Amino acid sequence: FGTTDKSRKTSWRRSIERLCSHKNTSMLMAIKMVVAIGKRRVGLMSRSGNMVSSTEGFEIDAMIIEMIRCNSKILGMEVAHGKCMMFNPQKDIVRQATAELFKTGFVVIDLETTGLTRDPKVGIVEVGIIDHQGEVLFDKLVKPKHPIPSQASAVHGITDKDVADAPTFPEIYPELTAILNGKTVVAYNVDFEMEILEKVCRRFKLAPIAPEKWHCAMRSYSDYRGQRKFFKLGMACKSEGVVIENAHRALGDCRMTLGLLQKMGSSVS
């Protein structure tokens, strides 16, 4: 094995034994695989001086990718994003839950706003809603009660001039409730959408919008990646090969979120 570390020799020997117990893996394949993985792990440690983290992973070559995929649960490893990583049991859970969402149906919502939830005057300037098949259910600019700050316009590109003739939130409220109430509603950062809608409804003395349940795609993606940190929508889409188009506009973000859900659902096209 090219090492004098007894514990590492034992670990690699056990990995080979486990692999050989699998009917599709020969002794030669098992040895090549474990040694190849081990060399890469040791090489990375010697360069960085630190043990590779379970989520950081280490690069592998094409020769052993399929071997790892076929034996991921036996090895406790999997291939993701061109790296070998510790097997993430949450990935299958997220995949199954996401596939179930597609079976039962849902809508995706995204809001563009005048600011963040901590702003007491925060308002909605655009709403986009699509269903789980990508059909556009709602796509409108909204005239907020207060002017749109330049910092917000710099993000989504919507200005006061754009919304001058747009309907107000109370005017679109009946249509929103008809689409959202009683449905499963997905948003990338669901806490943001929920809090914004709650604040704006309260401001206009409107009953809260009442979906059957909310689902957070951002939290699902963190679980899917086996990481505690949250990823921005654009970064998540880039990592998964989802087309990034019209980012930071309501309909564009809805479509990107749906594309990410499709990737997480694996078998869902």
mmCIF file of C-alpha atoms in Angstrom:
data_model
loop_
_atom_site.group_PDB
_atom_site.id
_atom_site.type_symbol
_atom_site.label_atom_id
_atom_site.label_comp_id
_atom_site.label_asym_id
_atom_site.label_seq_id
_atom_site.Cartn_x
_atom_site.Cartn_y
_atom_site.Cartn_z
ATOM 1 C CA PHE A 1 0.000 0.000 0.000
ATOM 2 C CA GLY A 2 3.021 2.298 0.062
ATOM 3 C CA THR A 3 2.594 3.300 3.705
ATOM 4 C CA THR A 4 3.943 2.221 7.089
ATOM 5 C CA ASP A 5 0.839 3.454 8.907
ATOM 6 C CA LYS A 6 -0.733 0.271 10.354
ATOM 7 C CA SER A 7 -4.145 1.862 10.910
ATOM 8 C CA ARG A 8 -4.245 3.060 7.295
ATOM 9 C CA LYS A 9 -3.206 -0.391 6.042
ATOM 10 C CA THR A 10 -5.994 -1.947 8.101
ATOM 11 C CA SER A 11 -8.535 0.572 6.835
ATOM 12 C CA TRP A 12 -7.567 -0.011 3.205
ATOM 13 C CA ARG A 13 -7.555 -3.800 3.650
ATOM 14 C CA ARG A 14 -11.073 -3.685 5.086
ATOM 15 C CA SER A 15 -12.210 -1.492 2.203
ATOM 16 C CA ILE A 16 -10.843 -4.052 -0.269
ATOM 17 C CA GLU A 17 -12.528 -6.902 1.593
ATOM 18 C CA ARG A 18 -15.858 -5.073 1.562
ATOM 19 C CA LEU A 19 -15.506 -4.350 -2.128
ATOM 20 C CA CYS A 20 -14.588 -7.945 -2.965
ATOM 21 C CA SER A 21 -17.716 -9.167 -1.207
ATOM 22 C CA HIS A 22 -19.678 -7.277 -3.848
ATOM 23 C CA LYS A 23 -20.328 -9.551 -6.847
ATOM 24 C CA ASN A 24 -19.440 -6.868 -9.415
ATOM 25 C CA THR A 25 -16.007 -6.054 -7.990
ATOM 26 C CA SER A 26 -12.892 -8.164 -8.594
ATOM 27 C CA MET A 27 -9.868 -8.189 -6.294
ATOM 28 C CA LEU A 28 -7.806 -6.293 -8.876
ATOM 29 C CA MET A 29 -10.469 -3.622 -9.298
ATOM 30 C CA ALA A 30 -10.823 -3.260 -5.531
ATOM 31 C CA ILE A 31 -7.080 -2.845 -4.974
ATOM 32 C CA LYS A 32 -6.742 -0.331 -7.816
ATOM 33 C CA MET A 33 -9.691 1.627 -6.512
ATOM 34 C CA VAL A 34 -8.684 1.802 -2.858
ATOM 35 C CA VAL A 35 -5.041 2.560 -3.606
ATOM 36 C CA ALA A 36 -6.026 5.255 -6.141
ATOM 37 C CA ILE A 37 -8.330 6.892 -3.619
ATOM 38 C CA GLY A 38 -5.771 6.532 -0.839
ATOM 39 C CA LYS A 39 -2.997 8.089 -2.890
ATOM 40 C CA ARG A 40 -5.129 11.080 -3.667
ATOM 41 C CA ARG A 41 -6.154 11.493 -0.067
ATOM 42 C CA VAL A 42 -2.538 11.275 1.179
ATOM 43 C CA GLY A 43 -1.351 13.568 -1.618
ATOM 44 C CA LEU A 44 -3.893 16.213 -0.711
ATOM 45 C CA MET A 45 -2.959 15.972 2.958
ATOM 46 C CA SER A 46 0.736 16.389 2.217
ATOM 47 C CA ARG A 47 0.109 19.497 0.091
ATOM 48 C CA SER A 48 -2.289 21.254 2.446
ATOM 49 C CA GLY A 49 -1.134 19.855 5.777
ATOM 50 C CA ASN A 50 -4.744 19.157 6.745
ATOM 51 C CA MET A 51 -7.086 16.192 6.513
ATOM 52 C CA VAL A 52 -9.531 16.599 3.650
ATOM 53 C CA SER A 53 -12.992 17.467 4.992
ATOM 54 C CA SER A 54 -15.947 15.174 4.370
ATOM 55 C CA THR A 55 -17.625 17.813 2.218
ATOM 56 C CA GLU A 56 -14.584 19.303 0.500
ATOM 57 C CA GLY A 57 -13.662 16.036 -1.198
ATOM 58 C CA PHE A 58 -10.632 15.321 -3.370
ATOM 59 C CA GLU A 59 -10.192 15.118 -7.134
ATOM 60 C CA ILE A 60 -10.284 11.768 -8.893
ATOM 61 C CA ASP A 61 -9.610 10.569 -12.422
ATOM 62 C CA ALA A 62 -12.114 9.075 -14.843
ATOM 63 C CA MET A 63 -10.720 5.539 -14.403
ATOM 64 C CA ILE A 64 -12.308 5.025 -10.990
ATOM 65 C CA ILE A 65 -15.403 7.258 -11.163
ATOM 66 C CA GLU A 66 -17.726 4.463 -12.284
ATOM 67 C CA MET A 67 -16.248 2.052 -9.716
ATOM 68 C CA ILE A 68 -17.017 4.499 -6.911
ATOM 69 C CA ARG A 69 -20.539 5.082 -8.210
ATOM 70 C CA CYS A 70 -21.241 1.341 -8.296
ATOM 71 C CA ASN A 71 -19.920 0.820 -4.765
ATOM 72 C CA SER A 72 -20.608 4.142 -3.040
ATOM 73 C CA LYS A 73 -22.478 2.719 -0.064
ATOM 74 C CA ILE A 74 -19.907 -0.019 0.491
ATOM 75 C CA LEU A 75 -17.031 2.454 0.413
ATOM 76 C CA GLY A 76 -18.891 5.219 2.186
ATOM 77 C CA MET A 77 -17.926 7.511 -0.697
ATOM 78 C CA GLU A 78 -19.589 9.029 -3.744
ATOM 79 C CA VAL A 79 -18.712 11.105 -6.785
ATOM 80 C CA ALA A 80 -20.046 14.656 -6.842
ATOM 81 C CA HIS A 81 -18.911 17.701 -8.805
ATOM 82 C CA GLY A 82 -15.846 15.860 -10.143
ATOM 83 C CA LYS A 83 -14.611 14.942 -6.663
ATOM 84 C CA CYS A 84 -14.704 11.933 -4.413
ATOM 85 C CA MET A 85 -16.620 12.807 -1.240
ATOM 86 C CA MET A 86 -17.837 11.017 1.850
ATOM 87 C CA PHE A 87 -21.202 9.388 1.116
ATOM 88 C CA ASN A 88 -24.089 11.734 1.982
ATOM 89 C CA PRO A 89 -27.171 9.739 3.087
ATOM 90 C CA GLN A 90 -29.233 12.958 3.040
ATOM 91 C CA LYS A 91 -28.886 13.087 -0.739
ATOM 92 C CA ASP A 92 -31.197 10.118 -1.269
ATOM 93 C CA ILE A 93 -33.684 11.530 1.235
ATOM 94 C CA VAL A 94 -33.765 14.878 -0.595
ATOM 95 C CA ARG A 95 -33.997 13.139 -3.969
ATOM 96 C CA GLN A 96 -36.986 11.074 -2.855
ATOM 97 C CA ALA A 97 -38.724 14.030 -1.187
ATOM 98 C CA THR A 98 -38.194 16.205 -4.269
ATOM 99 C CA ALA A 99 -39.470 13.492 -6.603
ATOM 100 C CA GLU A 100 -42.557 13.220 -4.404
ATOM 101 C CA LEU A 101 -43.106 16.981 -4.755
ATOM 102 C CA PHE A 102 -43.259 16.570 -8.512
ATOM 103 C CA LYS A 103 -45.796 13.750 -8.171
ATOM 104 C CA THR A 104 -48.153 15.767 -5.971
ATOM 105 C CA GLY A 105 -47.578 19.127 -7.668
ATOM 106 C CA PHE A 106 -46.471 22.528 -6.383
ATOM 107 C CA VAL A 107 -45.959 26.134 -7.398
ATOM 108 C CA VAL A 108 -42.737 28.150 -7.239
ATOM 109 C CA ILE A 109 -42.830 31.794 -6.169
ATOM 110 C CA ASP A 110 -40.228 34.536 -6.218
ATOM 111 C CA LEU A 111 -40.546 38.133 -5.055
ATOM 112 C CA GLU A 112 -38.439 41.132 -5.977
ATOM 113 C CA THR A 113 -38.594 43.842 -3.329
ATOM 114 C CA THR A 114 -37.536 47.318 -2.280
ATOM 115 C CA GLY A 115 -35.229 45.901 0.397
ATOM 116 C CA LEU A 116 -34.722 43.271 3.068
ATOM 117 C CA THR A 117 -37.164 41.977 5.659
ATOM 118 C CA ARG A 118 -35.653 44.136 8.402
ATOM 119 C CA ASP A 119 -36.817 47.271 6.558
ATOM 120 C CA PRO A 120 -40.204 48.250 8.073
ATOM 121 C CA LYS A 121 -41.197 49.895 4.775
ATOM 122 C CA VAL A 122 -40.191 46.968 2.564
ATOM 123 C CA GLY A 123 -42.486 46.497 -0.407
ATOM 124 C CA ILE A 124 -42.944 44.120 -3.332
ATOM 125 C CA VAL A 125 -42.048 45.312 -6.843
ATOM 126 C CA GLU A 126 -42.434 42.062 -8.804
ATOM 127 C CA VAL A 127 -44.076 38.662 -8.329
ATOM 128 C CA GLY A 128 -43.413 35.546 -10.387
ATOM 129 C CA ILE A 129 -45.178 32.197 -9.968
ATOM 130 C CA ILE A 130 -44.856 29.033 -12.065
ATOM 131 C CA ASP A 131 -46.164 25.502 -11.543
ATOM 132 C CA HIS A 132 -44.079 22.342 -11.273
ATOM 133 C CA GLN A 133 -44.211 21.866 -15.057
ATOM 134 C CA GLY A 134 -42.889 25.355 -15.707
ATOM 135 C CA GLU A 135 -46.154 26.961 -16.790
ATOM 136 C CA VAL A 136 -46.286 30.670 -15.925
ATOM 137 C CA LEU A 137 -49.168 31.353 -13.536
ATOM 138 C CA PHE A 138 -48.313 34.934 -12.582
ATOM 139 C CA ASP A 139 -45.739 37.457 -13.761
ATOM 140 C CA LYS A 140 -46.366 41.107 -12.899
ATOM 141 C CA LEU A 141 -44.635 44.226 -11.712
ATOM 142 C CA VAL A 142 -46.122 45.762 -8.559
ATOM 143 C CA LYS A 143 -46.194 49.398 -7.538
ATOM 144 C CA PRO A 144 -44.931 49.661 -3.934
ATOM 145 C CA LYS A 145 -46.170 52.184 -1.394
ATOM 146 C CA HIS A 146 -42.734 53.828 -1.130
ATOM 147 C CA PRO A 147 -40.050 54.660 -3.754
ATOM 148 C CA ILE A 148 -37.628 51.932 -4.790
ATOM 149 C CA PRO A 149 -34.154 52.595 -3.312
ATOM 150 C CA SER A 150 -31.294 52.748 -5.800
ATOM 151 C CA GLN A 151 -29.545 49.880 -3.982
ATOM 152 C CA ALA A 152 -32.508 47.604 -4.687
ATOM 153 C CA SER A 153 -32.733 48.713 -8.318
ATOM 154 C CA ALA A 154 -29.040 47.890 -8.705
ATOM 155 C CA VAL A 155 -29.867 44.245 -7.870
ATOM 156 C CA HIS A 156 -33.020 43.566 -9.891
ATOM 157 C CA GLY A 157 -32.988 46.493 -12.316
ATOM 158 C CA ILE A 158 -36.557 47.603 -11.524
ATOM 159 C CA THR A 159 -37.048 51.359 -11.096
ATOM 160 C CA ASP A 160 -39.883 53.650 -10.047
ATOM 161 C CA LYS A 161 -40.475 54.435 -13.719
ATOM 162 C CA ASP A 162 -40.975 50.725 -14.487
ATOM 163 C CA VAL A 163 -43.717 50.354 -11.876
ATOM 164 C CA ALA A 164 -45.410 53.737 -12.364
ATOM 165 C CA ASP A 165 -48.445 52.166 -14.072
ATOM 166 C CA ALA A 166 -48.254 48.760 -12.336
ATOM 167 C CA PRO A 167 -51.033 47.491 -10.019
ATOM 168 C CA THR A 168 -50.634 47.811 -6.266
ATOM 169 C CA PHE A 169 -50.394 44.820 -3.962
ATOM 170 C CA PRO A 170 -54.059 45.017 -2.854
ATOM 171 C CA GLU A 171 -55.039 44.932 -6.539
ATOM 172 C CA ILE A 172 -53.131 41.699 -7.236
ATOM 173 C CA TYR A 173 -53.970 40.137 -3.858
ATOM 174 C CA PRO A 174 -57.150 38.283 -5.003
ATOM 175 C CA GLU A 175 -55.251 36.623 -7.858
ATOM 176 C CA LEU A 176 -52.364 35.665 -5.575
ATOM 177 C CA THR A 177 -54.640 34.033 -3.006
ATOM 178 C CA ALA A 178 -56.428 32.088 -5.756
ATOM 179 C CA ILE A 179 -53.083 30.684 -6.949
ATOM 180 C CA LEU A 180 -51.337 30.119 -3.584
ATOM 181 C CA ASN A 181 -53.963 29.282 -0.965
ATOM 182 C CA GLY A 182 -54.169 25.558 -0.244
ATOM 183 C CA LYS A 183 -51.150 24.742 -2.446
ATOM 184 C CA THR A 184 -47.637 23.521 -1.765
ATOM 185 C CA VAL A 185 -45.525 26.619 -2.376
ATOM 186 C CA VAL A 186 -41.785 26.413 -3.015
ATOM 187 C CA ALA A 187 -39.379 29.334 -2.764
ATOM 188 C CA TYR A 188 -35.600 29.292 -2.863
ATOM 189 C CA ASN A 189 -35.303 31.186 0.437
ATOM 190 C CA VAL A 190 -38.734 30.487 1.828
ATOM 191 C CA ASP A 191 -38.264 32.490 5.046
ATOM 192 C CA PHE A 192 -37.758 35.646 3.002
ATOM 193 C CA GLU A 193 -40.874 35.178 0.848
ATOM 194 C CA MET A 194 -43.024 34.242 3.837
ATOM 195 C CA GLU A 195 -41.956 37.239 5.906
ATOM 196 C CA ILE A 196 -42.323 39.722 3.043
ATOM 197 C CA LEU A 197 -45.829 38.515 2.205
ATOM 198 C CA GLU A 198 -46.813 38.577 5.877
ATOM 199 C CA LYS A 199 -45.563 42.156 6.323
ATOM 200 C CA VAL A 200 -47.197 43.483 3.186
ATOM 201 C CA CYS A 201 -50.534 41.779 3.913
ATOM 202 C CA ARG A 202 -50.503 43.213 7.425
ATOM 203 C CA ARG A 203 -49.697 46.694 6.120
ATOM 204 C CA PHE A 204 -52.768 46.658 3.876
ATOM 205 C CA LYS A 205 -54.933 44.883 6.495
ATOM 206 C CA LEU A 206 -55.346 41.812 4.292
ATOM 207 C CA ALA A 207 -55.750 38.246 5.517
ATOM 208 C CA PRO A 208 -52.478 36.258 5.408
ATOM 209 C CA ILE A 209 -51.897 34.207 2.284
ATOM 210 C CA ALA A 210 -52.435 30.585 3.337
ATOM 211 C CA PRO A 211 -50.673 27.838 1.355
ATOM 212 C CA GLU A 212 -51.152 24.259 2.530
ATOM 213 C CA LYS A 213 -47.404 24.143 3.157
ATOM 214 C CA TRP A 214 -44.186 25.965 2.327
ATOM 215 C CA HIS A 215 -41.040 24.240 1.059
ATOM 216 C CA CYS A 216 -37.551 25.768 1.080
ATOM 217 C CA ALA A 217 -35.453 24.794 -1.943
ATOM 218 C CA MET A 218 -32.371 26.437 -0.424
ATOM 219 C CA ARG A 219 -32.446 24.216 2.662
ATOM 220 C CA SER A 220 -33.102 21.158 0.507
ATOM 221 C CA TYR A 221 -30.065 21.972 -1.627
ATOM 222 C CA SER A 222 -27.812 22.337 1.428
ATOM 223 C CA ASP A 223 -28.951 18.883 2.584
ATOM 224 C CA TYR A 224 -28.477 17.557 -0.950
ATOM 225 C CA ARG A 225 -24.873 18.770 -0.899
ATOM 226 C CA GLY A 226 -24.334 17.496 2.659
ATOM 227 C CA GLN A 227 -23.325 20.923 3.918
ATOM 228 C CA ARG A 228 -24.531 23.220 6.664
ATOM 229 C CA LYS A 229 -23.964 26.442 4.751
ATOM 230 C CA PHE A 230 -26.532 27.912 2.388
ATOM 231 C CA PHE A 231 -25.772 28.561 -1.275
ATOM 232 C CA LYS A 232 -26.946 31.522 -3.317
ATOM 233 C CA LEU A 233 -29.345 30.485 -6.066
ATOM 234 C CA GLY A 234 -26.947 31.398 -8.859
ATOM 235 C CA MET A 235 -24.085 29.471 -7.269
ATOM 236 C CA ALA A 236 -26.272 26.391 -6.723
ATOM 237 C CA CYS A 237 -27.480 26.478 -10.333
ATOM 238 C CA LYS A 238 -23.938 26.885 -11.655
ATOM 239 C CA SER A 239 -22.766 23.879 -9.616
ATOM 240 C CA GLU A 240 -25.601 21.708 -10.953
ATOM 241 C CA GLY A 241 -25.462 22.859 -14.563
ATOM 242 C CA VAL A 242 -28.826 24.654 -14.401
ATOM 243 C CA VAL A 243 -29.224 27.446 -16.955
ATOM 244 C CA ILE A 244 -28.854 30.873 -15.336
ATOM 245 C CA GLU A 245 -31.059 33.359 -17.149
ATOM 246 C CA ASN A 246 -32.717 36.613 -15.999
ATOM 247 C CA ALA A 247 -31.297 36.199 -12.495
ATOM 248 C CA HIS A 248 -32.742 38.518 -9.833
ATOM 249 C CA ARG A 249 -35.985 38.900 -11.744
ATOM 250 C CA ALA A 250 -38.986 37.073 -10.337
ATOM 251 C CA LEU A 251 -39.778 34.791 -13.273
ATOM 252 C CA GLY A 252 -36.106 34.076 -13.976
ATOM 253 C CA ASP A 253 -35.469 33.046 -10.373
ATOM 254 C CA CYS A 254 -38.598 30.871 -10.392
ATOM 255 C CA ARG A 255 -37.324 28.998 -13.427
ATOM 256 C CA MET A 256 -33.859 28.604 -11.937
ATOM 257 C CA THR A 257 -35.376 27.240 -8.717
ATOM 258 C CA LEU A 258 -37.481 24.767 -10.705
ATOM 259 C CA GLY A 259 -34.410 23.673 -12.657
ATOM 260 C CA LEU A 260 -32.538 23.056 -9.416
ATOM 261 C CA LEU A 261 -35.457 21.011 -8.061
ATOM 262 C CA GLN A 262 -35.440 18.939 -11.228
ATOM 263 C CA LYS A 263 -31.745 18.204 -10.715
ATOM 264 C CA MET A 264 -32.289 17.243 -7.075
ATOM 265 C CA GLY A 265 -35.188 15.003 -8.059
ATOM 266 C CA SER A 266 -32.717 13.141 -10.278
ATOM 267 C CA SER A 267 -35.153 11.053 -12.309
ATOM 268 C CA VAL A 268 -37.475 14.021 -12.882
ATOM 269 C CA SER A 269 -36.953 15.658 -16.247
#
